């Protein structure tokens, strides 16, 4: 009976992810992955034809996990409030809560991949783009819905929505550079404050003149 290779494949992907978050995908070699996983080159090439194929599977896996997180997060905030602006603010709170204690190795594989995208294929880049846009699309829709009843200060709501990912990815860089993982949660909460202020800073409604 042939052995089930799923555990070995998972070990390779887990090890590659850990090293990629530490050093970047481009800087992570097959030999480093095998040394850390204590596996042979023959084992690696049994599961993956090349490093590019491993990278594609790794990105797909990360994107799938991020998509599941996205679906869970929006379901939670939409169940907690019917107000579009409050849903965005709640999403920021949930995201900050995830990183409240700060991971020892803060990093985002999609960010790592996108920095080095020229080294990998279009399929991987497109998978990252689709998932990143999904978060921004949802936030933009909610901000536009909120703007129908609350007049925000003049701003491009699409850009404000995309700031959610900009804050996240930038916070990962600061957290690793400063060695302060809690920066991620702090920056997400700062974004929440900015969004709230944007809608509170709009022009006050005109008072009706008494006849």
Coordinates of N, CA and C in Angstrom, one line a residue:
X1 N 0.9 -1.2 0.0 CA 0.0 0.0 0.0 C 0.9 1.2 0.0
X2 N 0.7 2.2 -0.9 CA 1.5 3.4 -1.0 C 1.3 4.3 0.2
X3 N 2.4 4.9 0.6 CA 2.3 5.8 1.8 C 1.5 7.1 1.4
X4 N 0.8 7.6 2.4 CA 0.1 8.9 2.2 C 1.1 10.0 2.3
X5 N 1.3 10.7 1.2 CA 2.3 11.8 1.1 C 1.8 13.1 1.5
X6 N 0.5 13.2 2.0 CA 0.0 14.5 2.3 C 0.7 15.2 3.5
X7 N 1.1 14.4 4.4 CA 1.7 15.0 5.6 C 3.1 15.6 5.2
X8 N 3.8 14.9 4.3 CA 5.1 15.4 3.9 C 4.9 16.7 3.1
X9 N 3.9 16.7 2.2 CA 3.6 17.9 1.4 C 3.3 19.0 2.3
X10 N 2.5 18.8 3.3 CA 2.1 19.8 4.2 C 3.3 20.3 5.0
X11 N 4.2 19.4 5.4 CA 5.4 19.8 6.1 C 6.3 20.7 5.2
X12 N 6.4 20.4 3.9 CA 7.1 21.2 3.0 C 6.5 22.6 2.9
X13 N 5.2 22.7 2.7 CA 4.5 24.0 2.6 C 4.6 24.8 3.9
X14 N 4.5 24.1 5.0 CA 4.6 24.8 6.3 C 6.0 25.4 6.5
X15 N 7.0 24.6 6.2 CA 8.3 25.0 6.4 C 8.7 26.2 5.4
X16 N 8.2 26.0 4.2 CA 8.5 27.1 3.2 C 7.8 28.4 3.6
X17 N 6.6 28.3 4.1 CA 5.9 29.5 4.6 C 6.7 30.2 5.7
X18 N 7.1 29.4 6.6 CA 7.9 30.0 7.8 C 9.1 30.7 7.3
X19 N 9.9 30.1 6.4 CA 11.1 30.7 5.9 C 10.8 31.9 5.0
X20 N 9.7 31.8 4.2 CA 9.3 32.9 3.3 C 9.0 34.1 4.1
X21 N 8.3 34.0 5.2 CA 7.9 35.1 6.0 C 9.1 35.7 6.7
X22 N 10.1 34.9 6.9 CA 11.3 35.4 7.6 C 12.2 36.1 6.6
X23 N 12.4 35.5 5.4 CA 13.4 35.9 4.5 C 12.9 36.4 3.1
X24 N 11.6 36.2 2.8 CA 11.1 36.5 1.5 C 11.1 35.2 0.7
X25 N 10.2 35.1 -0.3 CA 10.2 33.9 -1.1 C 11.4 33.8 -2.0
X26 N 11.8 34.9 -2.6 CA 13.0 34.8 -3.5 C 14.3 34.4 -2.8
X27 N 14.4 34.7 -1.5 CA 15.6 34.4 -0.8 C 15.6 33.1 -0.1
X28 N 14.5 32.4 -0.2 CA 14.3 31.1 0.4 C 14.7 30.0 -0.6
X29 N 15.7 29.2 -0.3 CA 16.1 28.2 -1.3 C 15.5 26.9 -1.0
X30 N 15.5 26.0 -1.9 CA 15.0 24.6 -1.7 C 15.9 23.9 -0.7
X31 N 17.2 24.1 -0.7 CA 18.1 23.5 0.3 C 17.7 23.9 1.7
X32 N 17.4 25.2 1.9 CA 17.1 25.7 3.2 C 15.8 25.1 3.7
X33 N 14.8 24.9 2.8 CA 13.5 24.3 3.2 C 13.8 22.9 3.6
X34 N 14.6 22.2 2.8 CA 14.8 20.7 3.1 C 15.6 20.6 4.4
X35 N 16.6 21.5 4.6 CA 17.4 21.4 5.8 C 16.5 21.6 7.1
X36 N 15.6 22.5 7.0 CA 14.7 22.8 8.2 C 13.7 21.7 8.4
X37 N 13.2 21.2 7.3 CA 12.2 20.1 7.3 C 12.8 18.7 7.5
X38 N 14.1 18.7 7.4 CA 14.8 17.4 7.5 C 14.3 16.4 6.5
X39 N 14.3 16.8 5.2 CA 13.8 16.0 4.1 C 14.9 16.0 3.0
X40 N 14.7 15.1 2.1 CA 15.7 15.0 1.0 C 15.2 15.7 -0.3
X41 N 16.1 16.0 -1.2 CA 15.8 16.6 -2.5 C 14.8 15.7 -3.3
X42 N 15.0 14.4 -3.2 CA 14.1 13.5 -3.9 C 12.7 13.6 -3.4
X43 N 12.5 13.8 -2.1 CA 11.2 14.0 -1.5 C 10.6 15.3 -2.1
X44 N 11.4 16.4 -2.1 CA 10.9 17.6 -2.6 C 10.4 17.5 -4.0
X45 N 11.2 16.9 -4.9 CA 10.8 16.9 -6.3 C 9.8 15.8 -6.6
X46 N 9.5 15.0 -5.6 CA 8.4 14.1 -5.8 C 7.1 14.9 -5.7
X47 N 7.1 15.9 -4.8 CA 5.8 16.7 -4.6 C 5.7 17.9 -5.5
X48 N 6.9 18.5 -5.8 CA 6.9 19.7 -6.6 C 7.9 19.7 -7.7
X49 N 7.6 20.1 -8.9 CA 8.5 20.0 -10.0 C 9.6 21.1 -9.9
X50 N 9.3 22.2 -9.2 CA 10.3 23.3 -9.1 C 9.9 24.2 -7.9
X51 N 10.8 25.1 -7.6 CA 10.5 26.1 -6.6 C 9.3 27.0 -7.0
X52 N 9.2 27.3 -8.3 CA 8.1 28.1 -8.8 C 6.8 27.4 -8.5
X53 N 6.7 26.1 -8.7 CA 5.5 25.3 -8.4 C 5.2 25.4 -6.9
X54 N 6.2 25.2 -6.1 CA 6.0 25.3 -4.7 C 5.5 26.7 -4.3
X55 N 6.1 27.8 -4.9 CA 5.6 29.1 -4.6 C 4.2 29.3 -5.0
X56 N 3.8 28.8 -6.1 CA 2.4 29.0 -6.5 C 1.4 28.3 -5.6
X57 N 1.8 27.1 -5.1 CA 0.9 26.3 -4.2 C 0.9 27.1 -2.9
X58 N 2.0 27.6 -2.5 CA 2.1 28.4 -1.2 C 1.2 29.6 -1.2
X59 N 1.3 30.3 -2.3 CA 0.4 31.5 -2.5 C -1.0 31.2 -2.5
X60 N -1.4 30.1 -3.3 CA -2.8 29.7 -3.4 C -3.3 29.3 -2.0
X61 N -2.5 28.6 -1.2 CA -2.9 28.2 0.1 C -3.1 29.4 1.0
X62 N -2.2 30.4 1.0 CA -2.3 31.6 1.8 C -3.5 32.4 1.4
X63 N -3.8 32.5 0.1 CA -4.9 33.2 -0.4 C -6.2 32.6 0.1
X64 N -6.3 31.2 0.0 CA -7.4 30.5 0.5 C -7.7 30.8 1.9
X65 N -6.6 30.8 2.7 CA -6.8 31.1 4.2 C -7.3 32.5 4.4
X66 N -6.7 33.4 3.6 CA -7.1 34.8 3.8 C -8.6 35.0 3.3
X67 N -9.0 34.3 2.3 CA -10.4 34.4 1.8 C -11.3 33.8 2.9
X68 N -11.0 32.7 3.5 CA -11.8 32.2 4.6 C -11.9 33.2 5.8
X69 N -10.8 33.8 6.1 CA -10.8 34.9 7.1 C -11.7 36.0 6.7
X70 N -11.6 36.4 5.5 CA -12.5 37.5 5.0 C -13.9 37.2 5.1
X71 N -14.3 36.0 4.7 CA -15.7 35.6 4.8 C -16.2 35.5 6.2
X72 N -15.4 35.0 7.1 CA -15.7 34.9 8.5 C -15.9 36.3 9.1
X73 N -14.9 37.2 8.8 CA -14.9 38.6 9.3 C -16.1 39.4 8.9
X74 N -16.4 39.4 7.6 CA -17.6 40.2 7.2 C -18.9 39.6 7.7
X75 N -19.0 38.2 7.8 CA -20.2 37.6 8.4 C -20.4 38.1 9.8
X76 N -19.3 38.1 10.6 CA -19.4 38.5 12.0 C -19.8 40.0 12.1
X77 N -19.2 40.9 11.4 CA -19.5 42.3 11.5 C -20.9 42.6 11.0
X78 N -21.3 41.9 9.9 CA -22.7 42.2 9.4 C -23.8 41.6 10.3
X79 N -23.4 40.6 11.1 CA -24.3 40.1 12.1 C -24.4 40.9 13.3
X80 N -23.4 41.7 13.6 CA -23.3 42.6 14.8 C -24.0 44.0 14.6
X81 N -24.0 44.4 13.3 CA -24.6 45.7 13.1 C -25.2 45.8 11.6
X82 N -26.2 46.6 11.5 CA -26.8 46.8 10.2 C -26.3 48.1 9.6
X83 N -25.6 48.9 10.4 CA -25.1 50.2 9.9 C -23.8 50.0 9.2
X84 N -23.7 50.5 7.9 CA -22.5 50.2 7.1 C -21.2 50.8 7.7
X85 N -21.3 52.0 8.2 CA -20.1 52.6 8.8 C -19.6 51.8 10.0
X86 N -20.6 51.4 10.8 CA -20.2 50.6 12.0 C -19.6 49.3 11.6
X87 N -20.1 48.7 10.5 CA -19.5 47.4 10.1 C -18.0 47.6 9.7
X88 N -17.7 48.7 9.1 CA -16.3 48.9 8.7 C -15.5 49.1 10.0
X89 N -16.0 49.9 11.0 CA -15.3 50.1 12.2 C -15.1 48.8 13.0
X90 N -16.2 48.0 13.0 CA -16.1 46.7 13.6 C -15.0 45.8 13.0
X91 N -14.9 45.8 11.7 CA -13.9 45.0 11.0 C -12.5 45.4 11.4
X92 N -12.3 46.7 11.6 CA -11.0 47.2 12.1 C -10.7 46.6 13.5
X93 N -11.8 46.7 14.3 CA -11.6 46.1 15.7 C -11.3 44.7 15.7
X94 N -11.9 43.9 14.8 CA -11.7 42.5 14.7 C -10.2 42.2 14.3
X95 N -9.8 43.0 13.3 CA -8.5 42.8 12.7 C -7.4 43.2 13.8
X96 N -7.7 44.2 14.5 CA -6.7 44.6 15.6 C -6.7 43.6 16.7
X97 N -7.8 43.0 17.0 CA -7.9 41.9 18.0 C -7.0 40.7 17.6
X98 N -7.0 40.4 16.3 CA -6.2 39.3 15.8 C -4.8 39.5 16.1
X99 N -4.3 40.7 16.0 CA -2.9 41.0 16.2 C -2.6 41.7 17.5
X100 N -3.5 41.6 18.5 CA -3.3 42.3 19.7 C -2.1 41.9 20.5
X101 N -1.9 40.6 20.5 CA -0.7 40.1 21.3 C 0.5 40.1 20.4
X102 N 0.3 40.2 19.1 CA 1.5 40.4 18.2 C 2.1 39.0 17.9
X103 N 2.1 38.6 16.7 CA 2.9 37.3 16.3 C 4.4 37.6 16.4
X104 N 5.1 36.5 16.8 CA 6.5 36.7 16.9 C 7.2 37.0 15.5
X105 N 6.5 36.5 14.5 CA 7.1 36.7 13.1 C 6.0 37.3 12.2
X106 N 5.7 38.6 12.5 CA 4.6 39.2 11.7 C 5.0 39.3 10.2
X107 N 4.1 38.9 9.4 CA 4.4 39.0 7.9 C 3.2 38.5 7.1
X108 N 3.2 38.9 5.9 CA 2.1 38.6 5.0 C 2.8 38.0 3.7
X109 N 2.4 36.7 3.4 CA 3.0 36.1 2.3 C 2.6 36.8 1.0
X110 N 1.4 37.3 0.9 CA 1.0 38.1 -0.3 C 1.9 39.3 -0.5
X111 N 2.2 40.0 0.6 CA 3.0 41.2 0.5 C 4.4 40.7 0.0
X112 N 5.0 39.7 0.6 CA 6.3 39.2 0.3 C 6.3 38.8 -1.2
X113 N 5.3 38.1 -1.6 CA 5.2 37.7 -3.0 C 5.2 38.9 -4.0
X114 N 4.3 39.9 -3.6 CA 4.1 41.0 -4.5 C 5.4 41.9 -4.6
X115 N 6.2 41.9 -3.6 CA 7.4 42.7 -3.7 C 8.4 42.0 -4.7
X116 N 8.3 40.7 -4.8 CA 9.2 39.9 -5.6 C 8.5 39.3 -6.8
X117 N 7.3 39.9 -7.2 CA 6.4 39.3 -8.2 C 7.1 39.0 -9.5
X118 N 8.1 39.8 -9.9 CA 8.8 39.5 -11.2 C 9.5 38.2 -11.2
X119 N 9.7 37.6 -10.0 CA 10.4 36.3 -10.0 C 9.4 35.1 -10.1
X120 N 8.1 35.4 -10.0 CA 7.2 34.3 -10.1 C 6.2 34.5 -11.2
X121 N 5.1 33.7 -11.3 CA 4.2 33.8 -12.5 C 3.0 34.6 -12.3
X122 N 2.3 34.8 -13.4 CA 1.1 35.7 -13.5 C 0.0 35.1 -12.7
X123 N -0.1 33.8 -12.6 CA -1.2 33.2 -11.9 C -1.1 33.5 -10.4
X124 N 0.1 33.5 -9.9 CA 0.2 33.8 -8.4 C -0.1 35.3 -8.2
X125 N 0.4 36.2 -9.1 CA 0.1 37.6 -8.9 C -1.4 37.9 -9.0
X126 N -2.1 37.2 -9.9 CA -3.5 37.4 -10.1 C -4.3 37.0 -8.8
X127 N -3.8 35.9 -8.3 CA -4.5 35.3 -7.1 C -4.4 36.3 -5.9
X128 N -3.2 36.9 -5.8 CA -3.0 38.0 -4.7 C -3.8 39.2 -5.0
X129 N -3.8 39.6 -6.3 CA -4.6 40.8 -6.6 C -6.1 40.6 -6.3
X130 N -6.6 39.5 -6.7 CA -8.0 39.2 -6.5 C -8.4 39.3 -5.0
X131 N -7.6 38.7 -4.2 CA -7.9 38.7 -2.7 C -7.8 40.1 -2.1
X132 N -6.7 40.8 -2.5 CA -6.5 42.1 -1.9 C -7.6 43.1 -2.4
X133 N -8.1 43.0 -3.6 CA -9.2 43.8 -4.1 C -10.5 43.5 -3.4
X134 N -10.7 42.2 -3.0 CA -11.9 41.8 -2.4 C -12.2 42.6 -1.0
X135 N -11.1 42.7 -0.2 CA -11.2 43.5 1.0 C -11.6 44.9 0.7
X136 N -10.8 45.5 -0.3 CA -11.1 46.9 -0.6 C -12.5 47.1 -1.2
X137 N -12.9 46.2 -2.0 CA -14.3 46.3 -2.6 C -15.4 46.4 -1.6
X138 N -15.2 45.5 -0.6 CA -16.2 45.4 0.5 C -16.3 46.7 1.3
X139 N -15.1 47.2 1.7 CA -15.0 48.4 2.5 C -15.5 49.6 1.6
X140 N -15.1 49.7 0.4 CA -15.6 50.8 -0.5 C -17.2 50.8 -0.6
X141 N -17.7 49.6 -0.8 CA -19.2 49.5 -0.8 C -19.8 50.0 0.4
X142 N -19.3 49.6 1.6 CA -19.8 50.1 2.9 C -19.7 51.6 3.1
X143 N -18.5 52.1 2.7 CA -18.3 53.5 2.9 C -19.3 54.3 2.0
X144 N -19.5 53.9 0.8 CA -20.4 54.5 -0.1 C -21.9 54.5 0.4
X145 N -22.2 53.3 1.0 CA -23.5 53.2 1.6 C -23.7 54.1 2.7
X146 N -22.6 54.2 3.6 CA -22.7 55.1 4.7 C -22.8 56.6 4.3
X147 N -22.1 56.9 3.1 CA -22.1 58.3 2.7 C -23.5 58.8 2.2
X148 N -24.4 57.8 2.0 CA -25.8 58.2 1.5 C -26.5 58.9 2.7
X149 N -26.2 58.6 3.9 CA -26.9 59.1 5.0 C -26.0 60.0 5.9
X150 N -24.7 59.8 5.8 CA -23.7 60.7 6.5 C -22.8 61.3 5.5
X151 N -22.7 62.6 5.5 CA -21.9 63.3 4.5 C -20.4 63.4 5.1
X152 N -19.6 62.5 4.5 CA -18.2 62.6 4.9 C -17.4 63.8 4.4
X153 N -16.3 64.1 5.0 CA -15.4 65.1 4.5 C -15.0 64.7 3.1
X154 N -14.6 65.6 2.2 CA -14.2 65.3 0.8 C -13.1 64.3 0.8
X155 N -13.3 63.2 0.1 CA -12.3 62.1 0.1 C -12.6 61.1 -1.0
X156 N -11.6 60.5 -1.6 CA -11.8 59.4 -2.6 C -12.1 58.2 -1.8
X157 N -13.3 57.7 -1.7 CA -13.6 56.5 -0.9 C -12.9 55.3 -1.3
X158 N -12.6 55.1 -2.6 CA -11.9 54.0 -3.1 C -10.5 54.0 -2.4
X159 N -9.9 55.1 -2.4 CA -8.5 55.2 -1.9 C -8.6 55.0 -0.3
X160 N -9.6 55.5 0.3 CA -9.7 55.2 1.7 C -9.9 53.7 2.0
X161 N -10.7 53.1 1.1 CA -10.9 51.6 1.3 C -9.6 50.9 1.1
X162 N -8.8 51.3 0.1 CA -7.5 50.6 -0.2 C -6.5 50.8 0.9
X163 N -6.7 51.9 1.7 CA -5.8 52.2 2.8 C -5.8 51.1 3.8
X164 N -6.9 50.3 3.9 CA -7.0 49.2 4.9 C -5.8 48.3 4.6
X165 N -5.6 47.9 3.4 CA -4.6 47.0 3.0 C -3.2 47.7 3.1
X166 N -3.2 48.9 2.7 CA -1.9 49.7 2.8 C -1.4 49.8 4.3
X167 N -2.4 50.0 5.2 CA -2.0 50.1 6.6 C -1.5 48.7 7.1
X168 N -2.2 47.7 6.7 CA -1.8 46.3 7.1 C -0.4 46.0 6.7
X169 N -0.2 46.1 5.3 CA 1.1 45.7 4.8 C 2.2 46.6 5.3
X170 N 2.0 47.9 5.4 CA 3.0 48.8 6.0 C 3.3 48.5 7.4
X171 N 2.2 48.1 8.2 CA 2.4 47.8 9.6 C 3.3 46.6 9.8
X172 N 3.1 45.6 8.9 CA 4.0 44.4 8.9 C 5.4 44.8 8.8
X173 N 5.7 45.7 7.9 CA 7.1 46.2 7.7 C 7.6 46.9 9.0
X174 N 6.8 47.8 9.5 CA 7.3 48.5 10.7 C 7.4 47.5 11.9
X175 N 6.5 46.6 12.0 CA 6.6 45.6 13.2 C 7.9 44.8 13.1
X176 N 8.2 44.4 11.9 CA 9.5 43.6 11.8 C 10.7 44.5 12.0
X177 N 10.7 45.7 11.4 CA 11.8 46.6 11.5 C 12.1 47.1 12.9
X178 N 11.0 47.5 13.6 CA 11.1 48.0 15.0 C 11.1 46.9 16.0
X179 N 10.8 45.7 15.6 CA 10.7 44.6 16.5 C 9.6 44.8 17.5
X180 N 8.5 45.4 17.0 CA 7.4 45.8 17.9 C 6.1 45.2 17.2
X181 N 5.8 43.9 17.4 CA 4.6 43.3 16.7 C 3.3 44.0 17.0
X182 N 3.1 44.7 18.1 CA 1.9 45.3 18.5 C 1.5 46.5 17.6
X183 N 2.5 46.9 16.8 CA 2.3 48.1 15.9 C 1.2 47.7 14.9
X184 N 1.0 46.5 14.5 CA 0.0 46.1 13.6 C -1.4 46.5 14.1
X185 N -1.7 46.1 15.3 CA -3.0 46.4 15.9 C -3.2 47.9 16.1
X186 N -2.1 48.5 16.5 CA -2.2 50.0 16.8 C -2.5 50.7 15.5
X187 N -1.9 50.3 14.4 CA -2.1 51.0 13.1 C -3.5 50.7 12.5
X188 N -4.0 49.5 12.7 CA -5.4 49.2 12.3 C -6.4 50.1 13.1
X189 N -6.1 50.2 14.3 CA -7.0 51.1 15.1 C -6.9 52.5 14.8
X190 N -5.7 53.0 14.4 CA -5.5 54.3 13.9 C -6.3 54.5 12.6
X191 N -6.3 53.5 11.7 CA -7.2 53.6 10.5 C -8.6 53.7 10.9
X192 N -9.1 52.9 11.9 CA -10.5 53.0 12.3 C -10.8 54.4 12.8
X193 N -9.9 55.1 13.5 CA -10.1 56.4 14.0 C -10.2 57.4 12.8
X194 N -9.4 57.2 11.8 CA -9.4 58.1 10.6 C -10.7 58.0 9.9
X195 N -11.2 56.8 9.7 CA -12.4 56.5 9.0 C -13.6 57.2 9.8
X196 N -13.6 57.0 11.1 CA -14.6 57.5 11.9 C -14.6 59.1 11.8
X197 N -13.4 59.6 11.9 CA -13.2 61.1 11.8 C -13.7 61.6 10.5
X198 N -13.4 60.9 9.4 CA -13.8 61.3 8.1 C -15.3 61.5 8.0
X199 N -16.1 60.7 8.6 CA -17.5 60.8 8.5 C -18.1 61.7 9.6
X200 N -17.3 62.0 10.6 CA -17.7 63.0 11.6 C -17.3 64.4 11.2
X201 N -16.4 64.5 10.3 CA -15.9 65.8 9.9 C -16.6 66.4 8.7
X202 N -17.7 65.7 8.2 CA -18.4 66.2 7.1 C -19.2 67.5 7.5
X203 N -19.7 68.2 6.4 CA -20.5 69.4 6.7 C -21.7 69.2 7.5
X204 N -22.0 70.0 8.5 CA -23.1 69.9 9.3 C -24.4 70.1 8.5
X205 N -25.5 69.4 8.8 CA -26.7 69.6 8.1 C -27.2 71.0 8.3
X206 N -27.8 71.6 7.2 CA -28.3 73.0 7.4 C -29.6 72.9 8.2
X207 N -29.7 74.0 9.0 CA -30.9 74.1 9.9 C -32.0 74.7 9.1
X208 N -33.2 74.2 9.3 CA -34.3 74.8 8.6 C -34.7 76.1 9.2
X209 N -35.0 77.1 8.3 CA -35.5 78.4 8.8 C -37.0 78.3 9.2
X210 N -37.2 78.9 10.3 CA -38.6 78.9 10.8 C -39.4 80.0 10.0
X211 N -40.5 79.5 9.5 CA -41.4 80.4 8.7 C -42.1 81.5 9.6

